[in-house]
Coordinates of C-alpha atoms in Angstrom, one line a residue:
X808 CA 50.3 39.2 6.8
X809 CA 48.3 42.5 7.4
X810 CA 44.9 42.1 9.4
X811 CA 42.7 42.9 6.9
X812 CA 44.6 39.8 4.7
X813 CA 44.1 37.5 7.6
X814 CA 40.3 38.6 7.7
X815 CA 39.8 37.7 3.8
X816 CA 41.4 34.7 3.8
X817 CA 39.5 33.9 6.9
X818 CA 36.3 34.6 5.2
X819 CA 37.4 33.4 2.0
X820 CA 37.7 29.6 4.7
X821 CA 34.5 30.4 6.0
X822 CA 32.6 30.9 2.4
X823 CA 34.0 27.6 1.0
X824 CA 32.7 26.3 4.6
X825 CA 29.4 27.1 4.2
X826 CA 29.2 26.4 0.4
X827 CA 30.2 22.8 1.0
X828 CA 28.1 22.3 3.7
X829 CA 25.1 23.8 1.4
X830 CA 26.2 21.5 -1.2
X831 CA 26.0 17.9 1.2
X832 CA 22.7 19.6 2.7
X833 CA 21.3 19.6 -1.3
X834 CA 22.7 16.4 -1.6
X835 CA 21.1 14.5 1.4
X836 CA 17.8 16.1 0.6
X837 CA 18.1 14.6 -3.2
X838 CA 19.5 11.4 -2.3
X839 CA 16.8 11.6 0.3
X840 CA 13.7 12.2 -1.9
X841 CA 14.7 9.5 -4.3
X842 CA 15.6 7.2 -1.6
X843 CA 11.7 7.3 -0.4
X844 CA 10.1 7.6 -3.8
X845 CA 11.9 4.4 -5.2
X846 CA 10.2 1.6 -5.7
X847 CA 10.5 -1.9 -7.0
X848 CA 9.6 -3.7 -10.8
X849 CA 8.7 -1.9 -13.8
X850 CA 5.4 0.0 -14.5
X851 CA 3.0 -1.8 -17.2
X852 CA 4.3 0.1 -20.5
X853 CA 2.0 -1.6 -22.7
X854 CA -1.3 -0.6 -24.1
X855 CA -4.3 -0.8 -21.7
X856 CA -6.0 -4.1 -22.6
X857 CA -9.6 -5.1 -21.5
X858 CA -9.7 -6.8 -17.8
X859 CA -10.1 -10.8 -17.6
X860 CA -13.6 -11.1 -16.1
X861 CA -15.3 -9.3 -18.7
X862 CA -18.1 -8.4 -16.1
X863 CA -16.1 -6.9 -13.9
X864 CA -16.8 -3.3 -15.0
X865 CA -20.1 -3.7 -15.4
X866 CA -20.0 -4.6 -11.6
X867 CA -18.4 -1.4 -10.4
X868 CA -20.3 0.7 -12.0
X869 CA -23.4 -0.7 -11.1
X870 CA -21.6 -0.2 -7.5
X871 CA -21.3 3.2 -8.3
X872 CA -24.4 3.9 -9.5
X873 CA -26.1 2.3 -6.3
X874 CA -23.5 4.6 -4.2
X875 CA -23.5 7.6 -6.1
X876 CA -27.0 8.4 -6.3
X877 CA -26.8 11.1 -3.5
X878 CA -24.6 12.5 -0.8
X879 CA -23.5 10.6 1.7
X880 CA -22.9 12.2 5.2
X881 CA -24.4 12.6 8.8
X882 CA -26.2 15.6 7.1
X883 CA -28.7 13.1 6.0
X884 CA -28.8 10.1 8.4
X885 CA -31.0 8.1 5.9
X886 CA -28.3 8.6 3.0
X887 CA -25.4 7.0 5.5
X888 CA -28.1 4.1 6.4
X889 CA -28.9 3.5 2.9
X890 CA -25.1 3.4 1.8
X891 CA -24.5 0.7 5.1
X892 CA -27.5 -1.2 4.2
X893 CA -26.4 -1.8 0.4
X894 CA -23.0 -2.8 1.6
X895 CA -24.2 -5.1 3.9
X896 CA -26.5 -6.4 1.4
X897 CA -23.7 -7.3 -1.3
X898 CA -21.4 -8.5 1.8
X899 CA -24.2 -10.8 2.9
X900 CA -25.0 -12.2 -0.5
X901 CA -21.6 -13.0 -1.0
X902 CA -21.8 -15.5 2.6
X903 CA -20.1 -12.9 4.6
X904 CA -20.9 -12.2 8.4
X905 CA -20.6 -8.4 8.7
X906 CA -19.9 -7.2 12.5
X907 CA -21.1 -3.6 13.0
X908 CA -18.2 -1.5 14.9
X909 CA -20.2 1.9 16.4
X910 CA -18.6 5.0 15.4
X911 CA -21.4 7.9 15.7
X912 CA -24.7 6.5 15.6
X913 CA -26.0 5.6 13.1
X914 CA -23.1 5.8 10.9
X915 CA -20.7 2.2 11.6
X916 CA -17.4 0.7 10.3
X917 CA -18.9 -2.3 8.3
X918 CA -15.5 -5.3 8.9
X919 CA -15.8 -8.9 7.4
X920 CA -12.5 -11.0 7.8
X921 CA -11.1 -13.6 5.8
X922 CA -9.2 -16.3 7.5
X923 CA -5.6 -17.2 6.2
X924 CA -5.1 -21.0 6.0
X925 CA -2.4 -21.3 8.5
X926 CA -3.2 -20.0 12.4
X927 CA -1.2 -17.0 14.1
X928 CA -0.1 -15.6 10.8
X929 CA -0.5 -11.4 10.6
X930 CA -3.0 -9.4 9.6
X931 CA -3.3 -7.1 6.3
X932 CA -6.4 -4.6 6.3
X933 CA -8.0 -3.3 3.6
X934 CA -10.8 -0.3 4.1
X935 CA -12.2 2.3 2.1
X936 CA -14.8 4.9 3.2
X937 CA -18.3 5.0 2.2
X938 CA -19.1 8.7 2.9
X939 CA -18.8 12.0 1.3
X940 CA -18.9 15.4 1.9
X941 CA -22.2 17.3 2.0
X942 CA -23.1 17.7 -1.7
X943 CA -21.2 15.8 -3.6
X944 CA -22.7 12.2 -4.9
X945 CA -19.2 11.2 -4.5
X946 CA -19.0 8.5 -7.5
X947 CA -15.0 8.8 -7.3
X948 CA -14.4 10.0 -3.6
X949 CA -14.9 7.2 -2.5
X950 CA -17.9 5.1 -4.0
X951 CA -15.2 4.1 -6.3
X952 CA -13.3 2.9 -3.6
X953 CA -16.0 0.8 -2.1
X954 CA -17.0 -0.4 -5.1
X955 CA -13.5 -1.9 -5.9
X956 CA -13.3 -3.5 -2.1
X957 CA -16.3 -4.7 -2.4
X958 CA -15.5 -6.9 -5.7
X959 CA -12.1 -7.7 -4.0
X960 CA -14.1 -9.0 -1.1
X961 CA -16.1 -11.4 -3.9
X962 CA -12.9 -12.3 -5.4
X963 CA -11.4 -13.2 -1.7
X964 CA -14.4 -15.2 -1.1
X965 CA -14.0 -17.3 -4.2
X966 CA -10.3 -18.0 -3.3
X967 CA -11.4 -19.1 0.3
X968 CA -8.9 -21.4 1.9
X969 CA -5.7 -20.1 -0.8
X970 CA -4.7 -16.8 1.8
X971 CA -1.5 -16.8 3.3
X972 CA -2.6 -14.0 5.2
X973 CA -5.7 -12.9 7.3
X974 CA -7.6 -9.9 5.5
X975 CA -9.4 -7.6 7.2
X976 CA -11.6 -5.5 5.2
X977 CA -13.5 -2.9 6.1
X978 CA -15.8 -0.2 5.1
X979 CA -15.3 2.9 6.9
X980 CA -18.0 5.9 7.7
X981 CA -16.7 9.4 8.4
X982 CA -13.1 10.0 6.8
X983 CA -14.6 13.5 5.4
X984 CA -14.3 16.8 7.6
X985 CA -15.4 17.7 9.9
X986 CA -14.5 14.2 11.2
X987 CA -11.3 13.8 9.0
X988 CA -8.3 13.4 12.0
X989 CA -10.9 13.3 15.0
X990 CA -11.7 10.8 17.3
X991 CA -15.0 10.3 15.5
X992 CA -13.7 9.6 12.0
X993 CA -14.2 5.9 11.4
X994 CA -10.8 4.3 10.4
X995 CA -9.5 5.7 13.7
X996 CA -12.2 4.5 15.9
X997 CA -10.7 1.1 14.2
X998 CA -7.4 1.2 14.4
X999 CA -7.8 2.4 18.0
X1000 CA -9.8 -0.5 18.8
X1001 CA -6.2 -2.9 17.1
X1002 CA -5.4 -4.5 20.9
X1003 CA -2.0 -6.1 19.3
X1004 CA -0.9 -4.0 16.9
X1005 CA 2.4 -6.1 16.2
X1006 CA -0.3 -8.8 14.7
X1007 CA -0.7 -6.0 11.6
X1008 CA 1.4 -6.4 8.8
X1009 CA -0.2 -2.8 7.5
X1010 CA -3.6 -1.2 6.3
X1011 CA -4.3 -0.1 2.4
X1012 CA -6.8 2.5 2.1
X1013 CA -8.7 2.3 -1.2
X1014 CA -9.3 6.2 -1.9
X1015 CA -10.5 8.1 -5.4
X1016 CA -9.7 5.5 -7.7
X1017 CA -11.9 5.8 -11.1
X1018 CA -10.6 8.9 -12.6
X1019 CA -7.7 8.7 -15.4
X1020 CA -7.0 10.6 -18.3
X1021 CA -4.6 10.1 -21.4
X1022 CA -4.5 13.9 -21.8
X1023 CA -1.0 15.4 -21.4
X1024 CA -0.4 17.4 -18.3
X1025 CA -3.7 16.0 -16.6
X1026 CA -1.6 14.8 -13.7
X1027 CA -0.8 17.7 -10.7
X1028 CA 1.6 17.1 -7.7
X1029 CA 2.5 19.4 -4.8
X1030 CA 6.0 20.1 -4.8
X1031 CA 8.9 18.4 -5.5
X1032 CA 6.7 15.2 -6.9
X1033 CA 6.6 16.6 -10.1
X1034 CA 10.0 16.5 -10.7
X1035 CA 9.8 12.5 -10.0
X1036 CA 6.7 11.4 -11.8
X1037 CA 4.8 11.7 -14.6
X1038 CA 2.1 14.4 -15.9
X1039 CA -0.2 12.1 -17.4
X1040 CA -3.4 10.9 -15.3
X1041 CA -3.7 7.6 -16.7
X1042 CA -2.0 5.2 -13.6
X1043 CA -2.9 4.2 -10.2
X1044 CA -0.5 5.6 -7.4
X1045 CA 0.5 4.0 -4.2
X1046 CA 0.6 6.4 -1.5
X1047 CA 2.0 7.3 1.6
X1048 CA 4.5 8.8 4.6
X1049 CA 8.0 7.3 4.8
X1050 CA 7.1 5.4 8.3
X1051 CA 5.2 2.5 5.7
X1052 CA 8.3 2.7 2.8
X1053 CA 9.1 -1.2 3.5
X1054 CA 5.4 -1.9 3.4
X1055 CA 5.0 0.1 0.4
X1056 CA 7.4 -1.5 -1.7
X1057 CA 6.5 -4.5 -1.1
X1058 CA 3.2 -4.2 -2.5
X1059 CA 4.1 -2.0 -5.3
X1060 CA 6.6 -4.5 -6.6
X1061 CA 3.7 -7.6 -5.2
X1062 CA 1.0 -5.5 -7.9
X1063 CA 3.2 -4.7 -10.5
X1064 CA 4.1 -8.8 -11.2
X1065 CA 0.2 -9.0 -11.9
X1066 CA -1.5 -5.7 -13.2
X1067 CA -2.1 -4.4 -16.5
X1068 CA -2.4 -0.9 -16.2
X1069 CA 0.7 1.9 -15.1
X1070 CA 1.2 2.3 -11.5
X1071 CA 3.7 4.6 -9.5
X1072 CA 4.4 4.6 -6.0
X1073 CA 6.3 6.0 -3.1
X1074 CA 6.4 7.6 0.0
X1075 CA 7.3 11.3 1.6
X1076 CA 7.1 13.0 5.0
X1077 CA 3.5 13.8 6.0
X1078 CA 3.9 17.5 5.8
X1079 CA 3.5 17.4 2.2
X1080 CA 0.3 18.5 0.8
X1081 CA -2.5 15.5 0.7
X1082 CA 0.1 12.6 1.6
X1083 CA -2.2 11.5 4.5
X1084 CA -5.5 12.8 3.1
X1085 CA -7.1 9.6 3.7
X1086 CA -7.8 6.5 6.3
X1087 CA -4.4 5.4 6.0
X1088 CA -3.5 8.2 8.2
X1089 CA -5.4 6.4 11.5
X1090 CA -2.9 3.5 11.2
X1091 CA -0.2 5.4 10.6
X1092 CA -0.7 7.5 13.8
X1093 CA -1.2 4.3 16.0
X1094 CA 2.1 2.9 14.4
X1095 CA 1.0 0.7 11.8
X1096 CA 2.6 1.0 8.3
X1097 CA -0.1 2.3 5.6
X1098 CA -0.5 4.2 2.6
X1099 CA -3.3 5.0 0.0
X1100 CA -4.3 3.2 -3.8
X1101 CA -5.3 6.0 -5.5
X1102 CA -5.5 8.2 -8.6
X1103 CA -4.9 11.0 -6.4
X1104 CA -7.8 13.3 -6.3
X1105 CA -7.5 16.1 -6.0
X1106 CA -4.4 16.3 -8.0
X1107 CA -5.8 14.8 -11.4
X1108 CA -9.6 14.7 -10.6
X1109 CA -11.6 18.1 -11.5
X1110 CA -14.6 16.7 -10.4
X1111 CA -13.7 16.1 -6.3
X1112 CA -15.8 17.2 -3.4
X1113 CA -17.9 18.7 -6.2
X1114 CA -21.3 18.3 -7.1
X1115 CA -20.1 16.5 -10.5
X1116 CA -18.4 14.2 -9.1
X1117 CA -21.0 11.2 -11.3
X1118 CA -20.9 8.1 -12.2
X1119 CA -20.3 8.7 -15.3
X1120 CA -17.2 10.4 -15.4
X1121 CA -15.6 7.5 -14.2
X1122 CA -13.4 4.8 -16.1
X1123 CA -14.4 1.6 -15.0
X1124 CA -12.3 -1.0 -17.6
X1125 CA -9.3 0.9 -15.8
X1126 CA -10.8 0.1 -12.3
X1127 CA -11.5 -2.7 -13.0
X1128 CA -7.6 -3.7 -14.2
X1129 CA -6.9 -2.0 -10.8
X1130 CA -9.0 -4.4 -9.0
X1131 CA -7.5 -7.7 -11.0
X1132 CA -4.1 -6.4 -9.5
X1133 CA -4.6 -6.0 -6.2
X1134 CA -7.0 -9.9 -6.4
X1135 CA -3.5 -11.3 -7.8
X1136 CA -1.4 -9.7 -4.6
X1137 CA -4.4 -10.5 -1.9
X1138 CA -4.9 -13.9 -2.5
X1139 CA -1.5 -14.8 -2.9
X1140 CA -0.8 -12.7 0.7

């Protein structure tokens, strides 16, 4: 065999080399990706029906409405007392103690706890943040998030005695820049404070969660989560890196044996675009599984970190359906 045979058929080996090791490369990363983005039951299919407290709405919006009626941010230290002193209000009409956690004065994390019925079980948390960025009224990022802890926190009360599981809730100040992923953001300044974080079964962040839309191709992703879900705005999401998969599922398939409205859920690495764009992030950093509950903001809502980001262009029959799901999962925790 001449040389220059022996040097095609050696790169004629080294071709089919690299070609098959291409091909198990594209095949890890595929069976990868839908690997983390699995989850467990089936998405409600059915028509969206009316919620089961017929007043539940009514509640959120009124919520809202309290929230919404301004910005919300250390640029106006009597708009982040105001937002603190309404939640504290509803917490404390509901027979809550509220404990005050400093974060940077005068803006606090607001906590109230509900004690499971059996001693030394773990811990789930529950938060959502009460601020905004400068100029938007903020009715879906997050007053709709605060809104819909705040009726879980009623619904938790009610149930008093039934929770397998001791509930942390909390209402966070600061998640927006320039705070977002600094020591002075309010979700980290808690999960910091966590002394034994092996006593957390995981945190839920309740982030953007009003919007939806029935329109076709009203849903965005970054890439490659358009190839996996769908491109109409009308579910609820569950959010978040692959270190809180387990967790994940587990409350995906939890919600999904109880709510009445589509939901899709699943987890990637945190360099894709607005995976950790909320508290959850804190937890996840100090090694507690998290993820988000949310309609995903930026990716379906026009409205965020704008000015028209009102009340009113939020849906809150679907909320509320939202909110009955996550009851049916919390107090059976």
């Amino acid at each position: 065999m001449s040389f220059i045979e022996q040097s095609e058929k050696r790169g004629g080996l080294a071709r089919r080399v690299f070609l098959f090791l291409g091909l198990g490369f594209l095949t890890f990363l595929v069976a990868g990706f839908f690997w983390a983005t699995a989850t467990p039951g089936t998405s409600w299919e059915e028509a969206v029906g009316d919620p089961e407290d017929t007043e539940l709405p009514a509640r959120l919006e009124t919520h809202v409405l309290q929230l919404a009626n301004s910005p919300r941010s250390l640029a106006s230290t009597t708009s982040i007392m105001r937002a603190q002193e309404y939640i504290e209000f509803e917490l404390a009409s509901l027979g809550y103690t509220v404990e005050r956690q400093g974060v940077v004065p005068p803006a606090n994390n607001l906590i109230v706890k509900v004690e499971a019925v059996e001693p030394n079980v773990k811990t789930l948390v529950i938060g959502a943040h009460y601020d905004t960025v400068p100029g938007s009224p903020g009715a879906d990022d997050n007053a709709s998030g605060v809104a819909a802890l705040l009726e879980l926190a009623r619904l938790l009360k009610s149930s008093k005695g039934m929770a397998k599981t001791n509930i942390e809730i909390v209402f966070y100040a600061n998640e927006e820049p320039p705070y977002f992923k600094t020591a002075a953001m309010g979700s980290y300044v808690h999960a910091q404070s966590i002394e034994n974080r092996e006593s957390i079964e995981g945190m839920m962040s309740l982030e953007t969660m009003g919007y939806f839309s029935d329109e076709p191709d009203s849903q965005n992703y970054p890439f490659p989560l358009s190839l996996r879900y769908p491109s109409t705005g009308n579910f609820i999401a569950f959010a978040g890196d692959t270190s809180s998969r387990e967790f994940l599922r587990q409350m995906v398939g939890e919600f999904r044996d109880h709510a009445k409205i589509p939901s899709v859920g699943g987890t990637v690495p945190s360099v894709v675009q607005g995976i950790d764009w909320s508290d959850h992030w804190a937890y996840s950093e100090a090694g507690i599984p998290a993820f988000m509950v949310t309609d995903t903001a930026i990716f379906r809502n026009p409205h965020y970190h704008r000015e028209s980001d009102v009340p009113e262009t939020l849906d809150y029959d679907r909320l509320a359906l939202v909110v009955e799901g996550l009851g049916k999962v919390l107090v059976l925790k």
